[in-house]
XYZ file of C-alpha atoms in Angstrom:
663
model
C -5.668 24.696 27.604
C -1.997 24.755 26.852
C -1.401 20.859 26.918
C -4.241 21.028 23.271
C -1.705 23.926 22.413
C 1.711 21.932 22.036
C -0.337 18.582 21.341
C -1.646 20.289 17.639
C 1.835 22.660 17.449
C 3.822 19.181 17.377
C 1.187 17.416 15.450
C 0.368 20.179 12.612
C 3.599 23.428 12.393
C 5.851 21.821 9.901
C 9.861 22.438 10.551
C 11.609 24.847 10.986
C 8.574 26.532 12.408
C 7.309 24.819 15.475
C 3.934 26.913 16.136
C 0.478 27.308 13.761
C -0.534 30.626 13.834
C -2.954 32.849 16.129
C -5.853 32.058 13.331
C -5.095 28.782 12.170
C -4.677 27.486 16.001
C -8.347 29.210 16.497
C -10.296 26.818 14.414
C -8.188 24.020 14.386
C -9.717 23.841 18.725
C -13.188 25.481 17.445
C -12.884 22.024 15.001
C -11.569 20.132 19.017
C -14.903 21.170 19.567
C -17.290 21.069 17.816
C -17.062 18.152 17.040
C -15.444 16.892 20.356
C -12.158 14.452 19.341
C -8.434 14.918 20.103
C -6.273 17.458 18.138
C -4.405 12.990 17.549
C -7.972 11.931 15.823
C -7.658 15.648 14.415
C -5.104 15.218 12.540
C -5.996 11.459 11.079
C -8.030 13.451 9.699
C -6.490 16.219 8.584
C -4.340 13.326 7.111
C -7.112 12.148 4.620
C -8.097 15.523 3.690
C -4.922 16.203 1.985
C -5.061 12.556 0.414
C -7.731 13.470 -1.160
C -7.101 16.745 -2.468
C -4.180 16.578 -3.791
C -0.141 16.758 -1.388
C 0.531 20.349 -2.382
C -2.655 21.592 0.915
C -0.832 23.176 2.544
C -1.661 24.092 6.219
C -3.266 28.090 6.274
C -6.011 30.268 7.551
C -8.352 29.392 3.731
C -7.407 25.456 3.952
C -8.574 25.168 7.327
C -11.569 27.125 6.311
C -12.060 23.959 4.157
C -11.324 21.837 6.135
C -13.724 22.575 8.883
C -16.448 22.367 6.408
C -15.601 19.260 4.535
C -15.493 17.753 8.114
C -19.379 19.068 8.077
C -20.208 17.647 5.724
C -18.415 14.090 5.790
C -20.996 13.813 9.298
C -23.869 15.025 7.474
C -23.320 12.493 4.316
C -22.526 10.072 7.336
C -26.527 10.706 9.327
C -28.312 10.700 6.262
C -27.433 7.757 4.825
C -28.171 6.217 7.821
C -31.598 8.139 8.353
C -31.868 6.439 4.329
C -30.625 2.497 5.563
C -33.465 2.498 8.391
C -35.652 3.655 6.148
C -35.267 1.181 3.558
C -35.073 -0.677 5.897
C -38.572 0.242 7.660
C -40.457 -0.319 3.674
C -39.011 -3.596 3.263
C -42.190 -5.468 3.813
C -44.575 -3.260 2.108
C -44.898 -3.626 -2.204
C -43.991 -0.190 -4.113
C -45.971 1.374 -6.485
C -44.209 0.572 -8.649
C -43.091 -2.370 -8.876
C -43.107 -3.782 -13.025
C -41.063 -1.647 -14.118
C -37.920 -1.751 -11.804
C -38.048 -2.397 -7.928
C -37.627 -6.054 -6.520
C -40.480 -7.336 -4.740
C -39.273 -10.729 -3.007
C -36.447 -11.222 -4.606
C -38.533 -11.261 -8.635
C -35.693 -9.943 -10.631
C -34.405 -13.413 -9.556
C -36.997 -15.136 -10.300
C -37.146 -13.636 -13.364
C -33.596 -13.641 -14.173
C -33.753 -18.133 -13.866
C -37.236 -18.800 -15.512
C -36.342 -16.624 -18.954
C -32.399 -17.837 -18.439
C -30.935 -13.598 -19.222
C -28.135 -12.156 -17.609
C -27.598 -8.590 -17.198
C -25.420 -6.682 -19.207
C -25.585 -9.469 -22.477
C -26.524 -9.025 -25.927
C -29.411 -11.275 -24.663
C -31.539 -8.540 -22.638
C -30.321 -5.787 -25.271
C -30.911 -7.588 -27.819
C -31.001 -5.072 -31.231
C -28.136 -2.765 -29.440
C -25.094 -5.332 -29.050
C -23.676 -4.585 -31.358
C -23.785 -0.754 -30.562
C -22.752 -1.558 -27.423
C -19.629 -3.666 -27.856
C -18.843 -0.669 -29.935
C -18.253 1.677 -26.907
C -16.722 -0.721 -25.109
C -13.989 1.018 -23.929
C -16.349 4.380 -22.458
C -17.455 5.048 -19.644
C -20.771 2.875 -18.718
C -22.206 5.879 -16.390
C -25.024 7.316 -18.357
C -26.650 3.074 -18.093
C -26.531 2.871 -14.393
C -28.262 6.298 -14.153
C -31.639 4.527 -16.023
C -31.625 0.697 -13.852
C -33.916 -1.432 -16.121
C -35.962 -3.845 -14.649
C -33.145 -7.318 -15.312
C -29.587 -4.721 -14.477
C -27.510 -5.093 -10.626
C -28.368 -2.432 -7.779
C -26.210 0.883 -8.122
C -23.307 1.129 -6.670
C -23.984 4.968 -4.638
C -19.885 5.256 -5.220
C -20.309 5.186 -8.728
C -22.639 7.874 -8.830
C -20.758 9.542 -7.029
C -17.443 9.603 -9.214
C -19.614 9.627 -12.875
C -21.199 12.862 -11.092
C -17.079 15.101 -10.000
C -14.972 13.453 -12.098
C -12.887 14.530 -14.656
C -12.676 12.993 -17.840
C -9.529 11.527 -18.070
C -8.889 13.277 -21.787
C -8.930 16.109 -19.505
C -7.724 16.384 -16.917
C -4.661 18.831 -15.861
C -0.428 19.634 -15.692
C -0.269 15.557 -17.131
C 3.496 14.370 -17.631
C 3.826 17.242 -14.388
C 6.916 15.736 -11.561
C 5.820 17.146 -8.112
C 8.729 15.639 -6.285
C 12.158 14.459 -7.549
C 14.879 13.264 -5.428
C 18.679 13.005 -6.100
C 17.409 16.000 -8.952
C 21.583 16.722 -9.851
C 21.132 13.871 -12.006
C 20.352 13.262 -15.650
C 16.408 12.268 -16.179
C 16.893 8.857 -18.161
C 16.886 9.537 -22.028
C 15.352 7.555 -24.613
C 17.694 5.762 -26.855
C 16.908 6.252 -30.996
C 15.793 2.627 -31.163
C 14.363 -0.532 -28.308
C 17.092 -2.601 -27.624
C 17.648 -5.760 -29.476
C 18.163 -7.588 -25.995
C 16.697 -7.209 -22.118
C 19.161 -4.768 -20.361
C 17.933 -6.752 -16.063
C 17.919 -10.005 -15.099
C 15.451 -10.637 -12.365
C 16.259 -13.376 -10.131
C 13.921 -14.406 -7.493
C 15.096 -13.813 -3.348
C 11.827 -15.919 -1.925
C 11.121 -19.207 -2.308
C 7.675 -17.990 -4.492
C 7.107 -22.079 -4.282
C 5.642 -21.522 -0.329
C 3.041 -19.343 -0.942
C 1.087 -21.874 -2.791
C -0.296 -23.232 0.347
C -3.493 -24.188 1.208
C -4.970 -20.535 2.700
C -8.114 -20.324 5.025
C -5.901 -23.979 7.567
C -4.323 -22.831 9.599
C -4.272 -24.503 13.715
C -4.595 -22.258 16.445
C -1.314 -24.171 17.901
C 0.977 -23.266 14.939
C 0.098 -19.910 15.222
C 0.763 -19.493 19.214
C 3.742 -21.152 17.836
C 4.635 -18.931 15.139
C 4.317 -15.104 17.271
C 5.914 -16.897 20.581
C 8.910 -18.182 17.672
C 8.799 -14.465 16.388
C 9.492 -12.670 19.957
C 12.629 -15.832 20.431
C 13.933 -14.737 17.376
C 13.953 -11.604 18.535
C 15.098 -11.814 22.527
C 18.012 -13.818 20.337
C 19.528 -10.773 18.885
C 19.051 -7.602 21.110
C 20.866 -10.224 23.914
C 24.384 -10.829 20.546
C 23.632 -6.744 19.490
C 23.871 -5.905 23.256
C 25.996 -8.320 24.431
C 23.848 -8.863 27.437
C 24.138 -12.171 29.209
C 21.372 -14.550 30.296
C 20.287 -12.941 33.540
C 19.877 -9.655 32.216
C 16.461 -11.045 30.559
C 13.249 -11.905 32.597
C 10.048 -11.893 33.417
C 7.675 -8.511 33.479
C 5.118 -9.468 35.196
C 7.276 -11.071 38.220
C 7.140 -8.180 40.834
C 10.564 -7.668 42.379
C 12.715 -5.181 42.133
C 16.455 -5.707 40.526
C 15.679 -3.419 37.253
C 15.583 -6.691 34.170
C 15.377 -7.101 30.398
C 11.447 -7.320 29.208
C 10.998 -8.760 25.125
C 7.587 -9.541 24.092
C 4.731 -7.735 21.941
C 3.022 -4.482 21.693
C -0.670 -5.673 22.293
C -3.542 -3.666 23.799
C -5.736 -4.433 26.834
C -8.878 -4.100 24.990
C -10.221 -5.595 20.961
C -11.840 -2.838 19.988
C -11.387 0.973 20.071
C -7.299 2.211 18.815
C -3.693 1.830 21.518
C -3.636 4.798 23.940
C -0.334 5.096 26.771
C -2.717 4.028 29.371
C -3.910 0.559 26.857
C -0.224 -1.225 26.401
C 0.054 -4.379 26.936
C 3.123 -6.535 26.821
C 2.471 -9.653 25.857
C 5.357 -12.287 26.870
C 6.507 -15.676 24.995
C 5.884 -19.113 27.047
C 9.398 -20.096 27.617
C 10.252 -16.053 29.916
C 6.642 -14.883 30.473
C 4.601 -18.029 30.084
C 2.751 -15.575 27.678
C 1.596 -13.065 30.368
C 0.580 -9.555 29.294
C 0.526 -7.289 32.159
C 0.036 -2.900 31.305
C 3.020 -0.997 30.709
C 4.216 3.212 32.088
C 6.066 4.722 29.481
C 5.022 7.970 30.823
C 9.381 8.768 31.355
C 9.996 7.531 27.850
C 10.090 8.327 24.408
C 8.535 5.980 21.550
C 7.095 5.402 18.801
C 4.050 2.120 19.643
C 1.884 0.338 17.767
C -0.183 -3.704 17.459
C 1.946 -6.191 16.765
C 5.436 -4.865 17.043
C 8.647 -6.680 19.291
C 10.007 -4.520 21.791
C 12.544 -5.043 24.594
C 12.476 -2.669 27.300
C 14.264 -2.364 30.306
C 12.866 -1.312 33.846
C 11.030 -2.561 36.997
C 7.919 -4.178 38.379
C 8.075 -3.173 41.568
C 4.553 -3.992 42.113
C 3.477 -6.571 40.522
C 0.518 -4.029 39.324
C 2.705 -2.809 36.314
C 6.175 -2.600 34.488
C 7.651 0.709 34.266
C 10.070 1.429 31.242
C 13.200 3.206 31.506
C 14.122 2.636 28.599
C 13.546 0.558 25.476
C 16.841 -0.744 23.643
C 17.398 -0.515 20.007
C 17.283 -3.117 17.911
C 20.498 -4.600 15.092
C 19.754 -3.817 11.752
C 19.643 -6.082 9.201
C 23.135 -5.539 6.368
C 23.434 -3.311 3.828
C 22.340 -5.647 0.213
C 26.295 -5.863 -1.574
C 28.191 -7.759 -3.520
C 31.273 -8.546 -5.542
C 33.061 -5.650 -7.737
C 33.544 -8.532 -10.577
C 29.743 -9.261 -10.383
C 29.036 -5.036 -10.103
C 31.430 -5.685 -13.329
C 29.387 -8.060 -15.037
C 25.864 -5.900 -14.715
C 27.938 -2.640 -16.097
C 29.036 -4.591 -18.472
C 25.600 -6.139 -19.427
C 24.806 -2.393 -19.979
C 27.254 -1.779 -22.295
C 29.723 -0.702 -19.748
C 33.507 -1.060 -18.650
C 34.861 -1.421 -15.756
C 35.542 2.256 -14.923
C 31.909 4.292 -14.713
C 32.020 7.500 -14.377
C 28.338 8.354 -12.686
C 29.240 12.095 -13.989
C 30.341 11.890 -17.678
C 27.997 7.937 -18.616
C 25.523 9.245 -20.655
C 22.233 9.126 -19.319
C 20.191 6.422 -22.202
C 22.767 3.781 -20.353
C 21.132 4.323 -16.920
C 18.491 1.454 -16.494
C 14.622 3.591 -16.082
C 12.387 1.637 -14.277
C 9.191 2.669 -13.896
C 6.054 1.817 -10.828
C 3.041 1.767 -11.065
C 0.286 0.962 -8.360
C -3.759 0.232 -8.740
C -6.667 1.495 -8.689
C -5.262 1.418 -12.458
C -8.673 2.460 -14.301
C -11.406 5.208 -11.727
C -14.452 4.433 -10.048
C -16.992 5.389 -12.959
C -15.129 3.325 -15.834
C -13.756 0.267 -16.880
C -11.115 1.305 -19.573
C -7.863 1.394 -18.091
C -7.140 4.645 -19.463
C -4.415 5.377 -16.481
C -3.439 1.939 -17.445
C -3.197 2.934 -21.348
C -1.325 6.305 -20.636
C 1.664 4.177 -18.713
C 1.903 1.597 -20.834
C 2.724 4.473 -23.738
C 5.101 6.149 -20.971
C 6.465 3.002 -21.347
C 7.328 2.736 -24.951
C 8.199 6.275 -25.534
C 10.593 6.094 -22.934
C 11.891 2.702 -23.728
C 11.448 0.883 -20.740
C 13.269 -1.240 -19.187
C 11.216 -2.161 -16.062
C 7.338 -2.206 -16.326
C 6.634 -2.647 -11.924
C 2.402 -3.155 -11.789
C 1.414 -3.127 -8.320
C -2.032 -4.507 -7.375
C -5.181 -4.395 -7.415
C -5.881 -4.358 -11.289
C -9.300 -5.321 -11.619
C -10.139 -3.776 -7.866
C -12.426 -6.062 -5.979
C -13.785 -2.530 -4.807
C -14.346 -0.666 -8.274
C -18.056 -0.478 -7.886
C -18.604 -1.969 -11.218
C -17.119 -5.083 -10.765
C -18.803 -4.728 -7.053
C -22.336 -4.791 -8.389
C -21.755 -6.267 -11.654
C -22.551 -4.589 -14.322
C -19.630 -5.098 -16.728
C -20.361 -3.336 -20.906
C -18.074 -6.141 -21.597
C -15.563 -4.584 -25.299
C -15.817 -6.601 -28.647
C -13.853 -8.934 -28.274
C -14.594 -12.286 -30.653
C -12.880 -14.849 -28.177
C -15.759 -13.591 -25.507
C -18.655 -15.733 -25.401
C -21.316 -13.002 -23.103
C -22.771 -15.620 -21.233
C -19.492 -17.385 -20.281
C -17.526 -14.333 -19.251
C -14.875 -14.906 -16.413
C -13.688 -12.135 -14.752
C -10.077 -13.452 -15.926
C -11.883 -13.122 -19.805
C -12.050 -8.560 -18.597
C -8.510 -8.710 -17.045
C -7.166 -10.721 -20.123
C -9.762 -8.317 -22.889
C -8.978 -4.506 -20.070
C -5.498 -5.306 -19.098
C -3.868 -7.593 -21.185
C -4.568 -5.998 -24.182
C -2.522 -2.919 -23.510
C 0.390 -4.338 -21.925
C 0.790 -6.648 -25.404
C 0.683 -3.956 -27.233
C 3.371 -2.874 -24.331
C 5.232 -5.608 -25.023
C 5.651 -5.913 -28.899
C 6.245 -2.489 -29.522
C 9.464 -3.163 -26.233
C 10.178 -6.915 -26.794
C 13.169 -6.011 -24.196
C 11.026 -4.739 -21.413
C 10.515 -6.534 -18.283
C 6.222 -5.855 -16.736
C 6.338 -7.489 -13.848
C 2.637 -7.432 -11.734
C 2.698 -8.391 -8.427
C -0.987 -8.850 -6.814
C -2.844 -7.509 -4.064
C -4.977 -9.166 -2.009
C -7.977 -6.729 -3.675
C -7.973 -8.123 -6.858
C -10.626 -10.406 -8.008
C -8.405 -12.524 -10.428
C -6.419 -14.553 -8.100
C -7.939 -16.501 -6.055
C -5.141 -17.023 -3.318
C -7.189 -14.634 -0.702
C -5.642 -14.268 2.255
C -1.615 -12.812 2.728
C 0.629 -13.633 2.028
C -0.388 -14.957 -1.744
C 0.582 -15.997 -4.312
C 1.990 -15.039 -8.023
C -0.952 -14.423 -11.073
C -2.083 -17.555 -12.776
C -0.128 -16.163 -15.581
C -1.782 -19.123 -18.978
C -5.755 -17.354 -18.210
C -4.859 -14.163 -17.942
C -3.370 -13.395 -21.965
C 0.137 -12.431 -20.486
C 2.983 -11.813 -23.265
C 5.788 -13.642 -22.532
C 7.759 -10.144 -21.524
C 5.144 -10.286 -17.824
C 6.813 -12.048 -15.099
C 4.061 -13.235 -11.603
C 5.502 -12.537 -8.926
C 3.929 -13.511 -5.108
C 2.862 -10.090 -3.027
C 5.291 -9.071 -0.770
C 8.173 -10.778 -2.521
C 11.937 -9.567 -2.854
C 13.988 -9.564 -5.893
C 17.181 -9.152 -7.630
C 17.104 -6.761 -11.331
C 20.772 -7.247 -11.809
C 22.418 -6.532 -8.704
C 19.998 -4.160 -7.511
C 17.431 -5.750 -4.421
C 13.169 -4.389 -4.506
C 11.470 -5.911 -1.633
C 7.344 -5.446 -2.251
C 3.867 -5.400 -1.232
C 0.684 -4.731 -2.250
C -0.399 -3.850 1.445
C -1.122 -0.585 1.951
C 1.211 -1.069 5.476
C 2.410 3.123 5.929
C -1.791 4.282 5.947
C -2.482 1.281 8.445
C 1.662 1.590 10.615
C -0.658 5.526 10.622
C -4.088 4.884 12.246
C -2.144 2.415 14.945
C 0.868 4.029 15.350
C 1.271 5.851 18.999
C 3.805 8.019 20.742
C 4.680 8.347 23.566
C 6.636 11.767 24.173
C 8.778 13.577 21.837
C 9.131 10.589 18.511
C 12.873 10.985 17.469
C 11.344 11.303 13.781
C 9.910 13.737 13.101
C 9.107 12.714 9.672
C 6.058 10.560 10.045
C 6.200 9.591 6.196
C 10.188 8.829 7.394
C 9.516 7.312 10.294
C 6.675 4.975 9.452
C 9.245 2.590 6.219
C 11.838 2.345 9.212
C 9.322 -0.019 11.847
C 9.431 -2.238 8.295
C 12.987 -2.242 8.823
C 13.824 -2.720 12.459
C 10.449 -5.461 13.148
C 12.243 -6.918 9.457
C 8.700 -7.392 8.395
C 6.775 -6.153 5.256
C 3.680 -6.282 7.592
C 4.887 -6.040 11.742
C 1.447 -5.068 13.071
C -1.592 -8.241 14.756
C -3.635 -8.320 15.411
C -4.714 -6.396 11.701
C -6.376 -3.192 10.840
C -9.322 -3.394 10.879
C -11.221 -0.401 8.488
C -13.958 1.279 9.760
C -14.503 3.351 6.822
C -14.850 0.592 4.925
C -18.280 -1.324 4.385
C -17.658 -5.121 2.758
C -18.263 -4.883 -0.746
C -21.554 -5.767 -1.980
C -23.206 -8.009 1.382
C -20.553 -7.900 2.745
C -18.915 -9.991 0.400
C -14.884 -7.871 0.760
C -13.130 -7.821 4.022
C -12.608 -4.732 5.593
C -8.973 -5.921 7.304
C -6.052 -7.479 5.223
C -6.123 -11.329 5.230
C -3.949 -12.018 7.419
C -2.681 -16.177 7.112
C 0.252 -16.303 10.816
C 1.069 -20.358 9.583
C 2.771 -18.760 6.773
C 3.896 -14.782 8.983
C 7.510 -16.004 7.727
C 6.213 -15.526 4.309
C 7.147 -12.034 4.816
C 9.793 -11.790 6.669
C 12.260 -9.315 5.366
C 16.418 -10.929 5.478
C 18.295 -8.657 4.018
C 18.201 -3.736 3.461
C 17.034 -4.114 0.521
C 18.556 -1.381 -2.010
C 14.247 0.042 -2.824
C 11.566 -1.007 -1.084
C 8.669 -0.430 -2.190
C 5.459 -0.161 -0.362
C 2.499 1.237 -2.709
C 0.163 3.724 -0.037
C -2.830 6.352 -0.335
C -0.779 8.719 2.009
C 1.131 11.133 0.174
C 3.619 9.501 -2.789
C 6.999 9.758 -1.302
C 10.621 9.405 -2.174
C 13.136 8.574 0.696
C 16.058 7.264 2.392
C 15.346 5.592 5.223
C 18.381 4.050 7.652
C 20.156 3.297 3.768
C 17.167 2.040 1.761
C 15.533 3.762 -1.191
C 11.617 4.976 0.454
C 8.962 4.464 -2.792
C 5.124 4.955 -3.062
C 4.614 5.642 -5.780
C 0.377 6.828 -5.325
C -2.809 5.054 -6.987
C -1.734 5.798 -10.813
C -5.689 6.181 -10.431
C -8.266 8.315 -7.432
C -11.249 7.106 -8.300
C -12.262 11.215 -9.009
C -9.466 11.689 -11.103
C -6.501 11.043 -12.271
C -2.804 9.676 -9.786
C 0.524 9.636 -9.805
C 3.267 7.434 -10.821
C 6.834 6.580 -10.644
C 9.800 6.653 -13.546
C 13.658 6.197 -11.651
C 16.479 6.875 -13.638
C 19.639 4.191 -11.372
C 23.437 4.795 -12.903
C 25.698 1.925 -12.934
C 27.578 1.506 -9.650
C 31.120 2.743 -9.716
C 33.616 0.026 -7.611
C 36.176 2.582 -6.785
C 40.699 0.962 -7.633
C 40.565 0.773 -3.272
C 37.440 -2.018 -2.743
C 39.334 -3.509 -5.544
C 42.332 -4.156 -3.945
C 39.819 -5.679 -1.518
C 40.473 -9.451 -2.726
C 36.721 -11.590 -2.340
C 35.203 -7.863 0.010
C 31.301 -7.174 -0.757
C 30.803 -3.931 -1.433
C 27.823 -2.050 -0.948
C 25.712 -0.549 -3.412
C 24.989 2.933 -2.391
C 22.005 2.848 -4.479
C 20.686 5.597 -3.097
C 23.250 7.884 -3.470
C 23.368 7.172 -7.791
C 19.769 7.263 -8.337
C 17.208 9.660 -9.037
C 13.802 9.262 -8.887
C 10.649 11.160 -10.542
C 6.925 11.096 -8.964
C 4.789 12.032 -11.852
C 1.333 12.952 -12.592
C 0.126 10.513 -14.983
């Protein structure tokens, strides 16, 4: 019992408080007994609950009891859904009583479509109502979903749930409220009287975008194994150089011996199913140093965090030949920080209309850069009106934003209406209902507000990053090629980049991925002993910087909570193309690392890098959040100028104000 209390305190107590109140502890223990789960699994459920209820949710007696009720309701709902599926399977061979009205008997709806040549939701199927339907193109189609006709697409339960409990976007509360600020001693951006006639930023792609146009699903096992093997070898060379070790210090963890050695390899699990734990940890070595063998690890004497795919250097002994006893985990060398020559910084400052002597305390905030960051989804589950995106574009227009980042998914494959095909096309003369594609839907619903924004602020730069869940990106694997700009009707100010991508805006370096790597790391990470970094939102991004990769987990996480979409067509995990894993490597410590995630939105400085999570712009049942960054120019001191030919660090985390706002 004492061990369980200690675990609960470690997982749920927020410093400086080290122990939970007795009443809260009692409720948590009751949940553990009632559902036969571990404290670690309970912490995962609590994190999911806080994501659903909002980042301001605090652990007290009232919220703990509500949390307990929520777990019970989820279990009951899951049991009912499984029972419903079983009953449907039993009835599938029987003829429904109302077959002539709405049921689909042995696929007769599909046969009727082929015979009559009708397409659901087109004017031919609603001949006299086509004009009225197009007039309400941006209104919620929830009423239509509640009464499916004989030719309508199958209903989606998530859409029904969202429509019954969601709040209209226009009726949202606390719009524009700042829920968190970093460096709030700096002034927020003050928009000028009129927008600049010329762009104040220069976009440079630091990734070779041409390499992302590879042929997916053409992976060879020999190539994949070679790339995984090379990654271990590269890290061994880095560790040897960083710690100044001899070749003789390294060895195979699988070989029996009494001498202490250093083994470099990849963390794997002893089972293909279930989450990794301290008892299932194994080390996989390269073919050169360990013949590709795997050996169990004993890690009771250390404190460290592990996850599958992590490259580690372990000091220890394999005395019995059965397992490798670890005594130390060697630190991995960090990448160099972003830096520029003083002359280059002066040139960028002049682009902002500033002289060489820049003083952040005296310069007005209007001479700083104004950057907005938002990630998908961009519309609620019960409609395709994209009202949050329109509100974001209005914000960018009123604040004269220099840059707007839109990170996918934009047209989300997992959206209930897209998954079911139940889409109301807007009144647009360029769309032929019988020939409409998802690119047309994107062009009208997403492209239109972006075109209006570009017309109002000609100097803005709009950067779009795709997601593997984007319906209009044909590239099905990660790393992922950019959107095709031509067919989406985007303005010239829109720039298409890959997923992931490294880019620069003036001197500022960015690293961005649309994949929710933080959530996947949170699911897969295990902590042995006491963590060195207790703040999980700071610890998770540090794994990316240490592992030098945007997605260091291998194999990719499979989410059991995903349904797989309509008929299982949507992958339940990241479709990772191992042959092109090198395209996801991190080659420098960026000034800003943007990691969109379902975890609570945050802005933190991690190992000298400003790491931000804007959160989704639209949650399934309501509005979400976005980020506004006010970045002041880099001040170059006289001492830095005196060192000729030496680059100086950007220190962006000291001169950037980050605000997380409700849309």
